[in-house]
Short mmCIF file of C-alpha atoms and ligand atoms in Angstrom, two decimals:
data_model
loop_
_atom_site.label_atom_id
_atom_site.label_comp_id
_atom_site.label_asym_id
_atom_site.label_seq_id
_atom_site.Cartn_x
_atom_site.Cartn_y
_atom_site.Cartn_z
CA MET A 1 -8.20 42.60 16.33
CA ALA A 2 -8.98 40.12 19.00
CA SER A 3 -5.68 38.05 21.20
CA GLU A 4 -5.76 35.29 21.81
CA PHE A 5 -7.49 35.07 25.33
CA ASP A 6 -10.39 36.93 23.83
CA LEU A 7 -11.36 34.92 21.31
CA ILE A 8 -10.98 31.16 24.23
CA ALA A 9 -13.02 33.72 26.07
CA ARG A 10 -15.46 34.18 23.63
CA TYR A 11 -16.31 30.76 21.90
CA PHE A 12 -14.40 28.01 23.59
CA THR A 13 -14.97 28.28 26.38
CA ARG A 14 -18.64 27.28 28.05
CA PRO A 15 -19.67 26.67 31.91
CA ALA A 16 -17.84 22.47 32.70
CA HIS A 17 -20.89 21.21 34.57
CA ARG A 18 -18.64 17.29 35.08
CA ALA A 19 -15.70 18.27 34.95
CA ARG A 20 -15.05 19.55 37.82
CA LEU A 21 -12.70 23.21 36.71
CA GLY A 22 -12.92 23.19 32.74
CA VAL A 23 -10.85 26.32 30.14
CA GLY A 24 -9.72 29.01 32.28
CA ASP A 25 -6.74 27.68 35.07
CA ASP A 26 -3.27 26.45 34.10
CA CYS A 27 -5.00 22.59 34.23
CA ALA A 28 -9.05 20.90 33.52
CA LEU A 29 -9.21 18.95 36.48
CA LEU A 30 -11.14 15.66 35.80
CA ASP A 31 -13.18 12.89 38.42
CA VAL A 32 -12.60 9.80 36.48
CA THR A 33 -15.36 6.73 37.28
CA PRO A 34 -13.99 4.91 40.21
CA GLY A 35 -13.69 1.15 38.21
CA CYS A 36 -13.82 3.02 34.96
CA GLU A 37 -9.43 3.71 32.81
CA LEU A 38 -9.50 7.06 31.24
CA ALA A 39 -9.22 6.30 26.84
CA ILE A 40 -6.96 8.50 25.71
CA SER A 41 -6.49 10.05 21.85
CA THR A 42 -5.37 12.50 20.08
CA ASP A 43 -5.83 13.41 16.12
CA MET A 44 -4.47 16.13 14.05
CA LEU A 45 -5.80 18.06 11.43
CA VAL A 46 -3.44 19.49 9.07
CA ALA A 47 -4.84 22.26 6.23
CA GLY A 48 -3.96 20.54 2.64
CA THR A 49 -3.09 17.56 3.92
CA HIS A 50 -6.84 16.32 6.29
CA PHE A 51 -8.83 18.84 4.07
CA PHE A 52 -8.99 21.56 1.26
CA PRO A 53 -7.74 24.92 3.27
CA ASP A 54 -10.56 26.34 2.08
CA ALA A 55 -12.29 23.88 3.59
CA ASP A 56 -16.42 25.09 5.08
CA PRO A 57 -15.54 25.45 8.82
CA GLN A 58 -18.51 24.67 10.39
CA ARG A 59 -18.17 20.97 9.03
CA LEU A 60 -14.66 21.09 9.83
CA GLY A 61 -15.05 21.54 12.90
CA HIS A 62 -17.22 18.69 13.38
CA LYS A 63 -14.58 16.59 11.72
CA THR A 64 -11.79 17.97 14.09
CA LEU A 65 -13.68 15.88 16.92
CA ALA A 66 -15.67 13.73 14.52
CA VAL A 67 -12.14 12.39 14.36
CA ASN A 68 -11.07 12.15 16.95
CA LEU A 69 -14.56 10.73 18.79
CA SER A 70 -13.83 7.65 16.44
CA ASP A 71 -10.97 6.60 18.74
CA LEU A 72 -12.52 6.26 21.11
CA ALA A 73 -15.65 3.97 19.76
CA ALA A 74 -13.17 2.10 18.18
CA MET A 75 -12.14 0.78 21.89
CA GLY A 76 -15.57 0.68 23.07
CA ALA A 77 -15.03 3.88 25.83
CA LYS A 78 -17.44 6.19 26.51
CA PRO A 79 -16.79 10.17 25.36
CA ALA A 80 -16.04 12.41 28.79
CA SER A 81 -14.15 15.33 27.17
CA ALA A 82 -12.08 16.73 24.93
CA LEU A 83 -9.19 19.65 24.32
CA LEU A 84 -8.80 21.20 21.25
CA SER A 85 -5.53 22.53 20.12
CA LEU A 86 -6.02 25.81 17.76
CA ALA A 87 -2.64 26.54 15.56
CA LEU A 88 -4.91 29.57 13.48
CA PRO A 89 -2.19 31.62 10.09
CA ALA A 90 -4.72 34.31 10.86
CA ALA A 91 -7.80 35.43 13.85
CA ASP A 92 -10.74 35.22 11.63
CA GLU A 93 -14.03 35.02 14.05
CA ALA A 94 -16.06 34.51 11.10
CA TRP A 95 -14.37 30.93 10.58
CA ILE A 96 -14.14 30.24 14.70
CA ALA A 97 -17.16 31.06 15.07
CA ALA A 98 -18.30 28.48 12.32
CA PHE A 99 -15.88 26.28 13.72
CA ALA A 100 -16.70 26.34 17.15
CA ARG A 101 -20.50 25.70 15.29
CA GLY A 102 -19.63 22.38 13.84
CA PHE A 103 -17.99 21.58 17.25
CA PHE A 104 -20.18 21.85 19.67
CA ALA A 105 -22.97 20.75 18.00
CA LEU A 106 -20.65 17.40 17.81
CA ALA A 107 -19.63 17.32 21.22
CA ASP A 108 -23.89 18.34 22.31
CA GLU A 109 -25.04 15.34 20.65
CA HIS A 110 -22.12 12.91 21.81
CA GLY A 111 -22.39 13.91 25.86
CA VAL A 112 -18.21 15.63 25.13
CA GLU A 113 -17.96 18.44 27.26
CA LEU A 114 -14.55 20.72 26.46
CA VAL A 115 -12.52 21.14 28.75
CA GLY A 116 -9.39 22.72 27.00
CA GLY A 117 -6.44 23.79 24.34
CA ASP A 118 -4.38 26.01 23.37
CA THR A 119 -4.71 28.74 20.81
CA THR A 120 -0.67 30.21 18.92
CA ARG A 121 -1.05 32.45 15.96
CA THR A 122 1.12 30.65 13.33
CA PRO A 123 3.81 32.62 11.56
CA SER A 124 2.68 34.86 8.16
CA GLY A 125 1.91 32.26 5.47
CA GLY A 126 1.97 29.35 8.54
CA THR A 127 -0.28 26.40 8.10
CA LEU A 128 -3.65 25.99 10.49
CA THR A 129 -3.28 22.45 11.91
CA LEU A 130 -7.01 21.74 14.48
CA THR A 131 -5.58 19.56 16.61
CA VAL A 132 -8.31 17.64 19.48
CA THR A 133 -7.02 15.71 22.53
CA ILE A 134 -9.82 13.19 23.09
CA LEU A 135 -10.44 11.54 26.78
CA GLY A 136 -13.09 8.56 27.50
CA GLU A 137 -14.25 6.75 30.78
CA VAL A 138 -13.77 2.16 29.79
CA PRO A 139 -15.03 -0.11 32.97
CA ALA A 140 -11.37 -1.86 33.60
CA SER A 141 -10.34 -4.73 31.20
CA GLN A 142 -13.18 -3.62 28.69
CA ALA A 143 -11.12 -2.08 26.30
CA ILE A 144 -11.57 -3.96 22.93
CA ARG A 145 -8.08 -3.54 21.39
CA ARG A 146 -6.64 -5.08 18.07
CA SER A 147 -5.34 -7.30 20.03
CA GLY A 148 -7.21 -9.53 20.57
CA ALA A 149 -8.10 -10.96 16.43
CA LYS A 150 -8.85 -14.91 17.26
CA ALA A 151 -8.80 -17.70 14.30
CA GLY A 152 -12.29 -18.23 13.68
CA ASP A 153 -13.60 -14.96 14.02
CA ASP A 154 -16.11 -13.74 11.75
CA ILE A 155 -15.00 -9.65 10.04
CA TRP A 156 -17.69 -6.88 9.80
CA VAL A 157 -17.59 -3.41 9.76
CA SER A 158 -20.43 -1.22 10.59
CA ASN A 159 -22.22 0.56 6.79
CA THR A 160 -20.73 1.17 4.17
CA LEU A 161 -16.99 1.28 3.20
CA GLY A 162 -14.91 3.60 0.34
CA ASP A 163 -17.78 7.03 -0.15
CA ALA A 164 -15.28 9.10 1.45
CA ALA A 165 -12.97 8.40 -0.76
CA LEU A 166 -15.72 8.94 -3.96
CA GLY A 167 -16.11 12.62 -2.08
CA LEU A 168 -12.46 12.85 -2.40
CA ALA A 169 -12.61 12.12 -6.01
CA VAL A 170 -14.55 14.25 -6.59
CA LEU A 171 -13.79 17.02 -5.28
CA GLN A 172 -10.38 17.44 -6.95
CA GLY A 173 -11.94 16.59 -9.96
CA LYS A 174 -11.00 13.37 -10.51
CA VAL A 175 -14.56 11.95 -10.73
CA ASN A 176 -18.11 13.31 -11.99
CA LEU A 177 -21.50 11.93 -10.16
CA GLU A 178 -24.95 12.36 -10.51
CA GLN A 179 -26.41 14.97 -7.85
CA SER A 180 -27.61 13.02 -5.01
CA GLU A 181 -24.44 10.99 -5.07
CA ARG A 182 -22.52 13.68 -5.11
CA TYR A 183 -23.96 15.03 -2.38
CA TYR A 184 -23.57 11.63 -0.17
CA CYS A 185 -20.31 11.22 -1.48
CA ILE A 186 -19.08 14.35 0.44
CA GLN A 187 -21.59 14.17 3.45
CA ARG A 188 -19.94 11.14 3.79
CA LEU A 189 -16.62 12.77 3.05
CA GLU A 190 -16.28 16.05 4.92
CA MET A 191 -19.47 14.85 8.27
CA PRO A 192 -18.13 11.43 9.51
CA ALA A 193 -20.46 9.50 12.34
CA PRO A 194 -18.63 8.52 14.28
CA ARG A 195 -19.79 5.32 15.76
CA ILE A 196 -19.55 5.35 19.04
CA ALA A 197 -23.00 3.52 20.24
CA LEU A 198 -22.24 1.00 18.52
CA GLY A 199 -18.49 0.81 20.06
CA LEU A 200 -20.34 0.30 23.40
CA ALA A 201 -23.05 -2.32 21.86
CA LEU A 202 -20.26 -3.96 21.01
CA ARG A 203 -18.24 -4.55 24.89
CA GLY A 204 -18.54 -8.25 25.42
CA ILE A 205 -19.42 -9.20 21.52
CA ALA A 206 -16.01 -8.11 20.16
CA HIS A 207 -12.41 -10.15 20.73
CA SER A 208 -11.23 -7.05 18.81
CA MET A 209 -11.93 -4.08 16.72
CA LEU A 210 -10.05 -0.25 15.79
CA ASP A 211 -11.90 2.31 13.22
CA ILE A 212 -10.38 2.14 9.66
CA SER A 213 -9.58 5.56 8.77
CA ASP A 214 -6.89 4.93 6.64
CA GLY A 215 -8.17 1.99 4.22
CA LEU A 216 -9.50 -1.17 4.68
CA ALA A 217 -6.41 -2.76 3.78
CA GLY A 218 -4.35 -1.09 5.44
CA ASP A 219 -6.33 -1.18 8.75
CA LEU A 220 -8.05 -4.88 8.58
CA ALA A 221 -3.84 -5.27 8.73
CA HIS A 222 -2.79 -3.77 11.67
CA ILE A 223 -5.51 -5.96 13.16
CA ALA A 224 -3.96 -9.38 11.04
CA ARG A 225 -0.57 -7.90 12.92
CA ALA A 226 -1.45 -6.99 16.69
CA SER A 227 -3.62 -10.34 17.16
CA GLY A 228 -0.97 -13.17 15.57
CA VAL A 229 -3.03 -14.23 13.06
CA SER A 230 -4.13 -13.46 9.28
CA ALA A 231 -7.56 -12.43 7.72
CA GLN A 232 -9.67 -13.36 4.27
CA VAL A 233 -11.65 -11.55 3.03
CA ASP A 234 -14.96 -11.87 0.43
CA VAL A 235 -14.33 -8.52 -1.95
CA ASP A 236 -18.02 -9.50 -2.86
CA VAL A 237 -19.55 -8.86 0.21
CA LEU A 238 -18.77 -5.52 0.79
CA PRO A 239 -20.92 -2.94 1.66
CA LEU A 240 -21.42 -0.33 -1.06
CA SER A 241 -23.59 2.62 -1.13
CA PRO A 242 -25.27 3.30 -4.69
CA ALA A 243 -22.74 5.38 -5.63
CA LEU A 244 -20.11 3.09 -4.89
CA ARG A 245 -22.03 0.95 -7.54
CA GLY A 246 -22.25 3.03 -9.80
CA VAL A 247 -18.65 2.95 -10.75
CA ALA A 248 -16.22 1.67 -12.10
CA ARG A 249 -16.17 -2.24 -9.89
CA GLU A 250 -12.21 -1.50 -10.34
CA LEU A 251 -12.64 1.99 -8.34
CA ALA A 252 -15.22 0.65 -5.80
CA LEU A 253 -13.01 -1.11 -4.66
CA GLN A 254 -10.18 0.98 -4.91
CA CYS A 255 -11.85 3.23 -2.40
CA ALA A 256 -13.66 0.95 -0.58
CA LEU A 257 -10.08 -0.44 0.06
CA ALA A 258 -7.73 1.72 0.11
CA GLY A 259 -9.60 5.15 0.09
CA GLY A 260 -8.99 7.21 3.56
CA ASP A 261 -11.47 8.79 5.73
CA ASP A 262 -14.08 6.18 6.75
CA TYR A 263 -14.37 6.39 10.09
CA GLU A 264 -16.62 3.10 10.38
CA LEU A 265 -15.48 0.25 13.01
CA CYS A 266 -14.34 -3.39 11.83
CA PHE A 267 -14.29 -5.04 14.45
CA THR A 268 -13.67 -9.44 15.08
CA ALA A 269 -16.49 -12.10 16.23
CA ALA A 270 -16.44 -14.90 17.67
CA ALA A 271 -19.26 -16.77 14.69
CA GLU A 272 -21.08 -17.67 18.00
CA ARG A 273 -22.13 -14.09 18.57
CA ARG A 274 -23.99 -12.96 15.53
CA THR A 275 -26.91 -12.89 16.70
CA ALA A 276 -25.28 -10.86 19.58
CA VAL A 277 -23.29 -8.72 16.87
CA GLU A 278 -26.94 -7.78 14.83
CA ALA A 279 -28.49 -6.59 17.80
CA ALA A 280 -25.26 -4.21 18.32
CA GLY A 281 -25.38 -2.61 14.84
CA THR A 282 -30.35 -3.44 15.72
CA ALA A 283 -29.21 -0.81 19.08
CA ALA A 284 -27.16 1.42 18.18
CA GLY A 285 -29.11 2.07 14.45
CA VAL A 286 -26.16 1.39 11.81
CA SER A 287 -25.91 -1.78 9.44
CA VAL A 288 -22.68 -4.38 10.74
CA THR A 289 -21.76 -6.76 7.22
CA ARG A 290 -19.15 -9.24 7.75
CA ILE A 291 -16.84 -9.72 5.48
CA GLY A 292 -14.71 -12.56 6.09
CA SER A 293 -12.82 -14.92 8.73
CA ILE A 294 -9.49 -14.60 10.98
CA VAL A 295 -7.79 -17.33 9.81
CA PRO A 296 -4.46 -18.72 11.63
CA ALA A 297 -1.03 -16.58 10.98
CA ALA A 298 -0.14 -16.85 7.02
CA ALA A 299 2.38 -15.12 4.38
CA VAL A 300 0.81 -12.02 4.02
CA PRO A 301 -1.85 -10.54 7.22
CA VAL A 302 -4.71 -10.05 3.92
CA ARG A 303 -6.17 -11.61 1.53
CA PHE A 304 -9.23 -10.33 -0.39
CA VAL A 305 -10.60 -13.20 -2.60
CA ASP A 306 -13.73 -12.68 -5.36
CA GLY A 307 -17.43 -15.40 -4.39
CA VAL A 308 -15.75 -18.01 -5.88
CA GLY A 309 -12.90 -18.49 -4.38
CA HIS A 310 -9.76 -15.81 -6.67
CA GLU A 311 -8.15 -13.43 -5.49
CA LEU A 312 -7.87 -10.10 -6.13
CA ALA A 313 -5.27 -9.11 -8.52
CA LEU A 314 -4.88 -5.06 -7.09
CA ARG A 315 -2.37 -3.76 -5.61
CA LEU A 316 -4.19 -1.07 -2.44
CA GLY A 317 -1.79 -0.07 0.23
CA GLY A 318 -3.69 2.56 3.27
CA TYR A 319 -3.02 5.67 2.89
CA ASP A 320 0.26 6.97 4.47
CA HIS A 321 1.41 10.23 5.45
CA PHE A 322 5.38 8.71 5.30
CA GLY A 323 5.42 6.27 2.27
CA ALA A 324 7.02 6.26 -1.42
P1 ADP B 1 -1.10 28.64 29.62
O1 ADP B 1 -0.60 29.51 29.61
O2 ADP B 1 -1.75 28.35 30.47
O3 ADP B 1 -1.38 27.95 28.74
P2 ADP B 1 -3.32 29.49 27.89
O4 ADP B 1 -3.69 31.13 27.77
O5 ADP B 1 -2.61 28.68 27.05
O6 ADP B 1 -2.60 28.81 29.17
O7 ADP B 1 -4.85 29.07 28.00
C1 ADP B 1 -5.92 30.21 29.24
C2 ADP B 1 -6.95 28.19 29.15
O8 ADP B 1 -7.30 28.62 28.02
C3 ADP B 1 -6.84 27.33 29.97
O9 ADP B 1 -7.76 26.66 30.39
C4 ADP B 1 -6.64 26.78 28.63
O10 ADP B 1 -7.00 25.00 28.31
C5 ADP B 1 -7.73 27.05 27.97
N1 ADP B 1 -8.02 26.93 26.30
C6 ADP B 1 -6.93 27.17 25.39
N2 ADP B 1 -7.17 27.45 24.11
C7 ADP B 1 -7.73 26.41 23.64
C8 ADP B 1 -9.02 26.48 22.84
N3 ADP B 1 -8.70 26.99 21.64
N4 ADP B 1 -10.04 25.45 23.07
C9 ADP B 1 -10.55 25.14 24.68
N5 ADP B 1 -10.23 26.05 25.06
C10 ADP B 1 -8.34 26.43 24.98
MG1 MG B 2 -1.28 27.71 26.94
#
């Protein structure tokens, strides 16, 4: 059976171009572009919690990196390098090869260099766990934080919301969709597209930003709390795909407002910057939709209203791993 070192050499070692030293020594050595700050984040995917244990390994390779790239996108940072740590129940080489294919395909798309990681075997019956640490760069003081929203800002989101949650419901057998919509929603769940280009284009425009991973309701509340403001969202203008528009309104809203795994960007910008925001979306090749506005701090961090101003009567919450 292949050793840890064989697996690393065979599947995870590629010549370093940008890094001074990549995989193979005790540490990687990286240069940082003068005038830039390092943006660093880590995200872990655990079998049974974040994906089905029998998930397609190539898609999993994509998603493991994608969710991390999404965090860079959310700060307006440019991807540079990644570390990959794997806790594997078995050294299934076909599985690892497919995982590496998915991982490197997305890495190459975004110019990410894999510079290190860790590879361990779990005790028998252990849980497959995939962890990426991502590093990016952003010019000093230009990172877009959660805490910059101001009363009067517009609230925007990229692309459409809730597709991944509907895809999950389909895989769980809770919802039936027609074939092409089924495929679309599962694709959105398993192959998220990190909005790197949009994040970069919004530097100097967006006041605050995050990526939506646990549902708009919970994630927008993070912006509101961090910024000391409240948010008001018009649920009738939420961008919904044809798949979402084809299901019952209640289910569509649950998916769009409280479903996980969207990996779209939610950001705020001054109302005077609408043209600039739209130009950023066009340049990045992704639609952007204005869904509400930031208001002075109120009793609740986020209010959802319909087109005629009635408050939405739905109990919503983002996904919380430790929630009741
Ligand atoms: P150490 O014992 O110093 O932690 P390891 O034997 O764990 O070193 O790893 C050897 C080299 O391979 C290191 O450079 C490490 O960063 C790299 N590495 C280990 N696992 C991975 C992986 N899954 N992907 C990329 N690089 C890896
Ligand atoms: Mg090690």
